[in-house]
Coordinates of C-alpha atoms in Angstrom, one line a residue:
X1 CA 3.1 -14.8 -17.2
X2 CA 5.7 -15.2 -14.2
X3 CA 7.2 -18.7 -13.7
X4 CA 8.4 -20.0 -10.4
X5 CA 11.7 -19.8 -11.9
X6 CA 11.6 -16.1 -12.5
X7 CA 10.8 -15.8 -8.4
X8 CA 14.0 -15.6 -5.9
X9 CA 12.2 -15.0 -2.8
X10 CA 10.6 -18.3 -1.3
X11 CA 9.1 -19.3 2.4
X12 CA 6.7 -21.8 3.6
X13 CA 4.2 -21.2 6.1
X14 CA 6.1 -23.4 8.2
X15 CA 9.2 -21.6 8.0
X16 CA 7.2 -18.8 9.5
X17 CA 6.2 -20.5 12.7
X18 CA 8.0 -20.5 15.8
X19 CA 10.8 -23.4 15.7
X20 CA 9.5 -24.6 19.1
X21 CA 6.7 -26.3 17.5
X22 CA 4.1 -24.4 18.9
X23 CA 2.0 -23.0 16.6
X24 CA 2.6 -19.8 17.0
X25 CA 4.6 -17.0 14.6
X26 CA 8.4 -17.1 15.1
X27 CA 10.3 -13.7 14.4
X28 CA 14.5 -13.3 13.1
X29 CA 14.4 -11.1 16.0
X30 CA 13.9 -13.9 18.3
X31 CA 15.8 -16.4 16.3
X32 CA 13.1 -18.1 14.7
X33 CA 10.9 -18.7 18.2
X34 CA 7.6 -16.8 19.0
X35 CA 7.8 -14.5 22.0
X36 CA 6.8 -16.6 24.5
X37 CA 9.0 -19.7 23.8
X38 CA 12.3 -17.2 23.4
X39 CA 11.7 -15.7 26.8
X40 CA 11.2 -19.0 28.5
X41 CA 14.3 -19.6 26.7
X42 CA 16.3 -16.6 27.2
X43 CA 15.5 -16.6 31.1
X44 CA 16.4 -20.0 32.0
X45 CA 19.9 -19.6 29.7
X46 CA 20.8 -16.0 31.3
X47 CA 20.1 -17.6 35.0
X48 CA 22.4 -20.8 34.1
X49 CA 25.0 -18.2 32.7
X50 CA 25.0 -17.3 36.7
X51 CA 24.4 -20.4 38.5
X52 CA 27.3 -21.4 36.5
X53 CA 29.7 -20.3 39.0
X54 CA 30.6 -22.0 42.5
X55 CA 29.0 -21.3 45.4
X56 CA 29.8 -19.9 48.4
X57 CA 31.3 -22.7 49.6
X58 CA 33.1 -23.5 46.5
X59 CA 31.1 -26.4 44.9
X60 CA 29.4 -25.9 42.0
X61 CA 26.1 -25.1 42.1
X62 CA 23.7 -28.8 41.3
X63 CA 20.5 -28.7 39.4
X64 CA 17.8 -28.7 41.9
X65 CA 19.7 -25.9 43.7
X66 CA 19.6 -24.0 40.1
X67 CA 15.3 -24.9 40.0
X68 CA 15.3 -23.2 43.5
X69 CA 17.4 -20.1 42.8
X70 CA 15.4 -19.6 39.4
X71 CA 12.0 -20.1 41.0
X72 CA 12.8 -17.6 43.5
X73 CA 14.1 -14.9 40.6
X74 CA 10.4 -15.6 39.3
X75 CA 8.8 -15.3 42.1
X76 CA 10.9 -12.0 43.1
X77 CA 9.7 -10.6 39.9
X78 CA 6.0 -11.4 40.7
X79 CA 6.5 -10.2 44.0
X80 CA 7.3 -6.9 42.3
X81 CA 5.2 -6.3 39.9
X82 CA 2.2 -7.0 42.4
X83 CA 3.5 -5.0 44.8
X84 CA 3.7 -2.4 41.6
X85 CA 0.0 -2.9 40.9
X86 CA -1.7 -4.3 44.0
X87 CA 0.1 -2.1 46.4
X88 CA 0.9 -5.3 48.5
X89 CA 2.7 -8.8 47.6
X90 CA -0.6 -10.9 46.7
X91 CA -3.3 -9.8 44.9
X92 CA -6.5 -8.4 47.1
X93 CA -9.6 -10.6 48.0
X94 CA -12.5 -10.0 45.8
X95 CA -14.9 -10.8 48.8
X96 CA -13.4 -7.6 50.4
X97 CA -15.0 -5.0 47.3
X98 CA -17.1 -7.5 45.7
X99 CA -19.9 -5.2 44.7
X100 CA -16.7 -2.6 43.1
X101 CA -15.3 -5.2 41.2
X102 CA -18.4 -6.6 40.3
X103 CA -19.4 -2.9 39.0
X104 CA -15.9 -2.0 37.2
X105 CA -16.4 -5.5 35.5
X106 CA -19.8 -4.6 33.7
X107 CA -18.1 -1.4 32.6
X108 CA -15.8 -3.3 30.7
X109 CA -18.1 -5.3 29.5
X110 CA -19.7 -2.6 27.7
X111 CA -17.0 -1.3 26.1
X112 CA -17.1 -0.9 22.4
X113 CA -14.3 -2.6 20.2
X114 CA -11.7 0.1 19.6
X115 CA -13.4 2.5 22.0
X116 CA -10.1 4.1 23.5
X117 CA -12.4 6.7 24.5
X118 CA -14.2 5.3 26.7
X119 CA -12.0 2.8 27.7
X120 CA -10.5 6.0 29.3
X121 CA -13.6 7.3 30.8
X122 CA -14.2 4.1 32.8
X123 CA -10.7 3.9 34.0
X124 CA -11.4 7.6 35.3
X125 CA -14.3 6.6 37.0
X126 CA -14.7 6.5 40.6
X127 CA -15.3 2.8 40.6
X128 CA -11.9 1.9 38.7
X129 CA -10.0 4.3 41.3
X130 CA -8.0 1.4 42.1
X131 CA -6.7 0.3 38.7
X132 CA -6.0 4.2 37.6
X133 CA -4.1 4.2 40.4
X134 CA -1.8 1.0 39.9
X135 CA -1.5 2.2 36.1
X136 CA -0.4 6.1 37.6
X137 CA 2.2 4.3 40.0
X138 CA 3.5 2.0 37.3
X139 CA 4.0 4.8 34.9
X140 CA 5.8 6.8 37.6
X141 CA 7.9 3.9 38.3
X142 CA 8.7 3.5 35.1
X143 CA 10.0 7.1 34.7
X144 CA 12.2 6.9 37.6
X145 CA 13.9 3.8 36.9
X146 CA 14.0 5.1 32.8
X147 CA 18.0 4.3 33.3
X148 CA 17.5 0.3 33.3
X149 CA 18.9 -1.8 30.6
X150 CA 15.6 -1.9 28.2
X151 CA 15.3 -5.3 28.5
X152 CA 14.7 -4.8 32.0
X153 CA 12.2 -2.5 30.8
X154 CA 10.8 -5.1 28.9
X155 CA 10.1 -7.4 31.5
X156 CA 8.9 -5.0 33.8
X157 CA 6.0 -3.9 30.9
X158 CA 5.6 -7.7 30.0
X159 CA 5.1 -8.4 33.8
X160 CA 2.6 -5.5 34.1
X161 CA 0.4 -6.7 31.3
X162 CA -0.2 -10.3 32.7
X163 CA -0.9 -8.9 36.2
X164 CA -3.5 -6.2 35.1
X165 CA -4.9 -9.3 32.2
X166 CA -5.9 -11.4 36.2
X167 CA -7.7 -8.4 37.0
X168 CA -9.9 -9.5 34.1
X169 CA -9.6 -13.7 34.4
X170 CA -13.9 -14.1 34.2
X171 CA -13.9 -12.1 31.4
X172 CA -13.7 -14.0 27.5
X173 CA -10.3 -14.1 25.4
X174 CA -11.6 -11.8 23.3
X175 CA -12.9 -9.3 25.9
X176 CA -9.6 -9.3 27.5
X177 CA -7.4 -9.2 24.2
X178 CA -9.6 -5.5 23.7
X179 CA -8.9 -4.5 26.9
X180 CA -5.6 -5.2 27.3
X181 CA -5.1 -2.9 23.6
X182 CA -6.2 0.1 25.3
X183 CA -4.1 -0.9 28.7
X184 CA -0.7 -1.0 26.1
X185 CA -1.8 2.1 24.2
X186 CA -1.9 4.1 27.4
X187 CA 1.0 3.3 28.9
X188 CA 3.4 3.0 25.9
X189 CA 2.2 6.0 24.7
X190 CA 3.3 7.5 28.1
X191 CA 6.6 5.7 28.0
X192 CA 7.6 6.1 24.6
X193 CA 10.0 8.4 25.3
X194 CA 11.9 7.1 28.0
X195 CA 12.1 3.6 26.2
X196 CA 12.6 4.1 22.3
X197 CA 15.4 4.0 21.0
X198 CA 17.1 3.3 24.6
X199 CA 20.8 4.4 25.2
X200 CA 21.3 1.1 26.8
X201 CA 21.2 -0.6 23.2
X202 CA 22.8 -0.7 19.8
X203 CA 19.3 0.7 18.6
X204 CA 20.6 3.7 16.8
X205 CA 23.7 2.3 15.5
X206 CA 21.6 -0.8 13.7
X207 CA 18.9 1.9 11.7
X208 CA 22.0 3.3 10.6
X209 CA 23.6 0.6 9.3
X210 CA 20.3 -0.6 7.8
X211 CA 19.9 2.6 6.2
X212 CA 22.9 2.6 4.2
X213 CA 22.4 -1.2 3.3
X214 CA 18.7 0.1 1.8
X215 CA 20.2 2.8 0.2
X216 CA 23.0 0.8 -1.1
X217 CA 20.7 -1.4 -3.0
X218 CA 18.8 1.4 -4.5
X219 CA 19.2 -0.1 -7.7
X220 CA 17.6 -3.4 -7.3
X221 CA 14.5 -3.5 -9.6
X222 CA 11.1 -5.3 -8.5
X223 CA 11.9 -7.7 -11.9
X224 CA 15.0 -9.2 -9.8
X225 CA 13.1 -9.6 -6.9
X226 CA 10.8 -11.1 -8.9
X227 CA 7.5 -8.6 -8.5
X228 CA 4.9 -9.7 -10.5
X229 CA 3.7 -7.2 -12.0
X230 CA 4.2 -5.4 -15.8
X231 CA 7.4 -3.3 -16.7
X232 CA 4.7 -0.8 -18.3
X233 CA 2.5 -0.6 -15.1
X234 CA 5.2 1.9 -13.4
X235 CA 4.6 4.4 -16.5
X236 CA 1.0 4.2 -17.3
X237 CA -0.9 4.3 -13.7
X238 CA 2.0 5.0 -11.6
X239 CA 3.9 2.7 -8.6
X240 CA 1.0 0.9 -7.8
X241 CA 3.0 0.3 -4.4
X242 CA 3.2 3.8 -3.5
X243 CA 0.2 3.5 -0.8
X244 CA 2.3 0.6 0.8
X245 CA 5.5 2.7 1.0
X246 CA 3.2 5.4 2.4
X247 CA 2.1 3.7 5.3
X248 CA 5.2 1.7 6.4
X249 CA 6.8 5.6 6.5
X250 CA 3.7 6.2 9.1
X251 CA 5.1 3.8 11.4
X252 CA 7.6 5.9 13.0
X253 CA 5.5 8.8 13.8
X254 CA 3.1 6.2 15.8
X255 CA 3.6 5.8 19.9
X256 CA 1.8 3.2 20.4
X257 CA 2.9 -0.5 19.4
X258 CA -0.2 -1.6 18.6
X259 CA -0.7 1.8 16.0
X260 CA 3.0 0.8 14.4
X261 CA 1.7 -2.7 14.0
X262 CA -1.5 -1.3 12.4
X263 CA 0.7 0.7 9.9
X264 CA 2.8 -2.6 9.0
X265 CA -0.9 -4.5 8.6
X266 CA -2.3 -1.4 6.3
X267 CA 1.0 -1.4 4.2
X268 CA 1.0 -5.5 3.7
X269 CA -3.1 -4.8 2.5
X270 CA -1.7 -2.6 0.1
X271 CA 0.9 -4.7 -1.1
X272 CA -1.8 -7.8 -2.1
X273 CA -4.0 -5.1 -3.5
X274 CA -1.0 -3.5 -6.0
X275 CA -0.3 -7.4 -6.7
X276 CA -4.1 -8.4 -6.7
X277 CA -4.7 -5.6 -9.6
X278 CA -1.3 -5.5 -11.5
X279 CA -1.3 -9.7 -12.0
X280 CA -4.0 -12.2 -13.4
X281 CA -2.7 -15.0 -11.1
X282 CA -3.6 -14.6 -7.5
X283 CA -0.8 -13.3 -5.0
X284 CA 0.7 -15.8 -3.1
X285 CA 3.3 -16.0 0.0
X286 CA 6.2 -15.5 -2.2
X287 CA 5.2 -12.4 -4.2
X288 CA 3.9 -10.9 -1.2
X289 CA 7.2 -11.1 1.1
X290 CA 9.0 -10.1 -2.6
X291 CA 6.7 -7.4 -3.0
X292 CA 7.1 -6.5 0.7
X293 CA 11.1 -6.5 0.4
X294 CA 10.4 -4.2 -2.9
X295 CA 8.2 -1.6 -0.5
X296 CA 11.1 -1.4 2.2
X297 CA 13.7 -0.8 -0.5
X298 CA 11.4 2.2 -2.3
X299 CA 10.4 3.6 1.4
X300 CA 13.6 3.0 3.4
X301 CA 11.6 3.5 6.2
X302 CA 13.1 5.9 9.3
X303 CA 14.5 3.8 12.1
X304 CA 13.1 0.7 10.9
X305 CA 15.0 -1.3 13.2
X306 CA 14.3 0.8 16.6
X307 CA 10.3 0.5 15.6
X308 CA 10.5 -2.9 15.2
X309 CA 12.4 -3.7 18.2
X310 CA 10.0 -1.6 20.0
X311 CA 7.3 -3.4 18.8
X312 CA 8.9 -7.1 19.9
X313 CA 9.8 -5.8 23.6
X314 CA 6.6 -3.6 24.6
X315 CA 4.2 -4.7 22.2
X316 CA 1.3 -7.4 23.6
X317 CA 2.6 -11.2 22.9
X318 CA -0.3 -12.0 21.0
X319 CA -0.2 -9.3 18.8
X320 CA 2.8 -11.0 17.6
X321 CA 2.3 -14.5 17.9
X322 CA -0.9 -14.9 16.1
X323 CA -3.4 -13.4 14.0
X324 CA -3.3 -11.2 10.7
X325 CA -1.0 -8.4 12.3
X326 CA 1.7 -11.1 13.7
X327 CA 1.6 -13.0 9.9
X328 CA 2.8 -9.2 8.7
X329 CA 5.0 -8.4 11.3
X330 CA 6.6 -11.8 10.5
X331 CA 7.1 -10.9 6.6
X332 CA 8.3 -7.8 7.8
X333 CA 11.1 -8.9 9.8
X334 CA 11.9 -11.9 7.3
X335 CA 11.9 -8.8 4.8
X336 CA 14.5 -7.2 6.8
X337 CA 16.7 -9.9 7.3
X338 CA 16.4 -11.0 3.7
X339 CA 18.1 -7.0 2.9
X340 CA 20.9 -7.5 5.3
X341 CA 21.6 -10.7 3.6
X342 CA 20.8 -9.9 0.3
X343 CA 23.8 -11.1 -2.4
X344 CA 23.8 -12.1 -5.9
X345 CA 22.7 -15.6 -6.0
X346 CA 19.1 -13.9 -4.3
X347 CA 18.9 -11.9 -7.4
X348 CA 19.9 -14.4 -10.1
X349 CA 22.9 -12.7 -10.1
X350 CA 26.4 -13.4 -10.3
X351 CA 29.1 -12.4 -8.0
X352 CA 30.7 -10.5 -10.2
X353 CA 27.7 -8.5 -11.3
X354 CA 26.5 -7.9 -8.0
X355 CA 29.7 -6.3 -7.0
X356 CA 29.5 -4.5 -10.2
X357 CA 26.0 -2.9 -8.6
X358 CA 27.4 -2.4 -5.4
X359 CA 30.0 -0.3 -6.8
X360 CA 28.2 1.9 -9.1
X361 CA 30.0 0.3 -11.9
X362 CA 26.9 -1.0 -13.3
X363 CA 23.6 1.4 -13.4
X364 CA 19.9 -1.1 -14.0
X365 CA 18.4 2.2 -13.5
X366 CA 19.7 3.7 -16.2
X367 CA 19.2 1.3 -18.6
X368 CA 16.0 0.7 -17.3
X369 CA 15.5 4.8 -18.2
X370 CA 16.4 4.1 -21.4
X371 CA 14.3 1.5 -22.6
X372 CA 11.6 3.0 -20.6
X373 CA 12.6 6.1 -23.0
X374 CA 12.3 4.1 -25.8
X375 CA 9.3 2.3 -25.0
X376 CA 7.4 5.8 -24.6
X377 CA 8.4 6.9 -27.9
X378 CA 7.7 3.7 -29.9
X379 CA 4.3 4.0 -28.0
X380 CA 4.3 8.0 -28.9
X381 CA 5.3 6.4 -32.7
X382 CA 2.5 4.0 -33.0
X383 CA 0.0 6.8 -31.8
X384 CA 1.2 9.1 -34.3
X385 CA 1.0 6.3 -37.0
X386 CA -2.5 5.4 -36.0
X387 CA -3.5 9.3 -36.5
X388 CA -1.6 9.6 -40.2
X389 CA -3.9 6.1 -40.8
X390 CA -6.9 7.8 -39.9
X391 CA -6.1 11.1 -41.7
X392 CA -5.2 9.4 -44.8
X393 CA -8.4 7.7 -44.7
X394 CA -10.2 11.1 -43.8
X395 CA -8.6 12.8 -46.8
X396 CA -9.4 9.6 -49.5
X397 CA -12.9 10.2 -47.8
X398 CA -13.2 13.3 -48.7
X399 CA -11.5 13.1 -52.1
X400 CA -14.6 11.1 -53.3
X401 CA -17.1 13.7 -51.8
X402 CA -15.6 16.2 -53.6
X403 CA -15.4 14.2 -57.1
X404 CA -18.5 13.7 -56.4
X405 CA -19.8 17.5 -55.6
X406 CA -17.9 18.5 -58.8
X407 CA -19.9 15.8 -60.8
X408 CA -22.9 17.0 -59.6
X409 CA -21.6 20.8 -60.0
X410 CA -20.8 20.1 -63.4
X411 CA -24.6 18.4 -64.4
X412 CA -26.4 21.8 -63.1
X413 CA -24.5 23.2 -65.1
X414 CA -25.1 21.6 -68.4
X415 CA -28.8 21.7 -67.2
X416 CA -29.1 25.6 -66.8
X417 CA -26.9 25.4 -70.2
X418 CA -29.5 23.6 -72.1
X419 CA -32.4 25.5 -70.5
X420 CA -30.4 29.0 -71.4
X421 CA -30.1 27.8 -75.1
X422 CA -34.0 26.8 -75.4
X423 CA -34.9 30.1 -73.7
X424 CA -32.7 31.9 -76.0
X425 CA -34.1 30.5 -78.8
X426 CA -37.7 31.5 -77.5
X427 CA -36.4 34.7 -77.3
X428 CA -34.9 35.0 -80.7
X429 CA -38.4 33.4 -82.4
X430 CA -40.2 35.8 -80.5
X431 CA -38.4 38.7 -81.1
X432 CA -38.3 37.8 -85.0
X433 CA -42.1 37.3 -85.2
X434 CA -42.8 41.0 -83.5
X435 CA -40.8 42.1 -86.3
X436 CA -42.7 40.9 -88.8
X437 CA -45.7 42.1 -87.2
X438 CA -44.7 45.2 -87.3
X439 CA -43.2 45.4 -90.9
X440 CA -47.2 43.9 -91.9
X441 CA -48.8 46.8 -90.6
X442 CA -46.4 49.1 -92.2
X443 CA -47.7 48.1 -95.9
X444 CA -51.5 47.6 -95.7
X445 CA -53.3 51.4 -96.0
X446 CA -55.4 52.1 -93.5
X447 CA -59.5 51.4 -93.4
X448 CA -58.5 48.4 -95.5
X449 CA -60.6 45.7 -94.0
X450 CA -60.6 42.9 -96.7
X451 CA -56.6 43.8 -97.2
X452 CA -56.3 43.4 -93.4
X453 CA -57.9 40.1 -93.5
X454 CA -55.7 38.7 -96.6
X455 CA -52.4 39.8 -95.0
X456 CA -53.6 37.9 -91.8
X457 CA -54.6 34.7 -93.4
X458 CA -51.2 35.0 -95.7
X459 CA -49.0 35.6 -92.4
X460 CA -50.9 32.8 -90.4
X461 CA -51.1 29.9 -93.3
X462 CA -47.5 30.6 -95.3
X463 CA -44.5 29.6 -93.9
X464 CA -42.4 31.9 -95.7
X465 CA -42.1 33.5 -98.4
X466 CA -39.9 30.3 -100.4
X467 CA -43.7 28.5 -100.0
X468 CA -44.9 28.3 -103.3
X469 CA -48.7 27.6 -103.0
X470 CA -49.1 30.9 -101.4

């Protein structure tokens, strides 16, 4: 059974949450804030970094005059992105196509959960001309200006998403959260290319770094991370992990950020199921993030970092603030940053050991081989010892039957001895009395009667010839 002690990797729940206080996930990526709560941070810090300077007239610029420039950036960007989608600087009047929107609105309403399908469909109809339109001009947009600095990018997609989610303001949460999936799926999947990976970041450089750091620590074992499950399990039924490294693989080939976030979600399932079956205790938050830092070691997933940055700048916010897929995404980042960090003291190691693993000096893996080795053949060992046991038994078994078959053999044969003798000694008696029958009628002459008749009665009432009275 696995003690707390034996566990290196510990968060709380709050530790996961943004450190703004505001209920929502926080993410390493954002230092420790949600999405939300780092962009209002990151904006108002980036236009102070230029505000910072004097003015035209020399003197520094004062705080109101810092609200007003800021408010005007904002409403710049708003400006745009209408513009983008709208086709003008304010959004239109409804009472100008109030029997359209009124129509496009029911067709959304209709629209099956996960429907992408359809969703499509609609937004080729006649009736959603307009919004097929905006999302055609943003894409092209997009593609022309693919040179921008990706946060840029960022913005611009972030921007897009708010104004097309007041298309649908009378509509529920819910109905809007669908929506706005299909919205991201269509045009990420359309702008993958141009924003992955982006030349205007470190992107590349980072999954390379992080690739050699994973494969560097190739010889951590799940028993210092403090896996819970049995040494034996591996060799019996297999890596009971091995779905989970599956699908964190799958993310890269996704376009989508919604469909990489999908593949983190499926590979954390998998990762409380391999727990949930190899433990008796139920899996908590620590051996699911170590489990979780055990799958990204075994996988060393392709361009781990570029997905996930992909995922925090284009994915929707509240895929990543709340909900099931934003608690994974969370343990997958913390994951991440516990492997760049990872020393000794994590693994209930010492310095001196860990460098001793770092520098091949050392080899878990092989030892680990070995007494995997040996466990197999003490197992093989004990199985051939249970099979001697039970052919020594077989063979004492069938020792007695054949003691006993010979006993048996041995008393027919004594029986058919005894019956031999007695028939024998019919035979002999018989044989001796047809001799003396025939040695009688060779003495008495012929047409004898009353001679006849003596020798008779003398044969049948004498019993030999030592009986006197005869």
């Amino acid at each position: 059974m696995w003690t707390d002690k034996q566990r290196g990797i510990r968060v709380s729940q709050e530790e996961l949450l943004c450190k703004n206080a505001c209920g929502y996930y926080g993410n390493p990526a954002w230092q420790g804030f949600c999405s939300k709560c780092w962009r209002e941070r990151a904006r108002p810090a980036g236009a102070e970094r230029q505000d910072a300077r004097p003015s035209n007239d020399g003197t520094p610029l004062t705080f109101s005059k810092f609200e007003e420039k800021k408010n005007a950036e904002k409403g710049r960007r708003i400006n745009t992105m209408r513009r983008l989608f709208w086709g003008s600087p304010s959004p239109p009047k409804r009472q100008e196509s109030s029997e359209t929107h009124t129509n496009v609105l029911k067709a959304y309403q209709g629209l099956e959960p996960g429907d992408f399908t359809g969703f499509l469909k609609i937004l080729r109809s006649p009736s959603s001309q307009r919004l097929q339109s905006r999302c055609t001009a943003f894409l092209k947009t997009m593609e022309a200006y693919h040179d921008l600095p990706v946060q840029k990018q960022s913005d611009l997609v972030q921007d897009f998403y708010q104004s097309f989610a007041e298309y649908f303001s009378s509509f529920s949460e819910a109905q809007v959260t669908q929506i706005m999936e299909h919205v991201e799926k269509l045009i990420m999947t359309r702008l993958h290319k141009w924003v992955f990976c982006h030349d205007s970041c470190d992107d590349e450089q980072k999954d390379l770094a992080l690739q050699r750091r994973i494969r560097s620590l190739n010889w951590v074992t799940p028993q210092m991370l403090g896996v819970p499950f049995p040494e034996n399990n591996t060799t019996v039924t297999g890596d009971p992990f091995l779905p989970a490294i599956t699908a964190i693989i799958e993310m890269d080939a996704k376009r989508a950020p919604q469909d990489k976030l999908a593949c983190v979600s499926k590979c954390s399932q998998h990762v409380f199921e391999a727990l949930s079956t190899s433990n008796t205790e139920p899996a908590n938050a620590d051996d699911f993030l170590s489990g979780l830092v055990y799958v990204v070691l075994k996988a060393n997933p392709p361009r781990l970092h570029s997905n996930m940055q992909y995922v925090i700048r284009f994915g929707l916010p509240h895929s990543l603030m709340a909900g099931e897929s934003g608690y994974y995404f969370t343990n997958l980042s913390c994951a991440v940053a516990f492997i760049e960090k990872l020393d000794g003291p994590a693994l209930n190691l010492s310095p001196e050991e860990f460098e001793g693993y770092m520098l091949r000096q050392r080899a878990p893996f092989a030892r680990s081989k070995r007494q995997q080795a040996a466990s197999e053949t003490q197992h093989l060992l004990e199985e051939l010892k249970g099979r001697q046991e039970k052919l020594d038994q077989g063979m004492d078994a069938l020792g007695v039957q054949l003691q006993k078959w010979v006993q048996a053999v041995n008393s027919q044969l004594d029986e058919a001895t005894g019956q031999l003798a007695v028939v024998q000694k019919e035979i002999t008696a018989q044989s001796e009395l047809s001799q003396l029958s025939s040695s009688s009628h060779d003495t008495v002459p012929p047409g004898d009667d009353t001679k006849d008749q003596t020798v008779l009665v003398f044969s049948d009432e004498c019993a030999g010839p030592e009986d006197t009275d005869c």
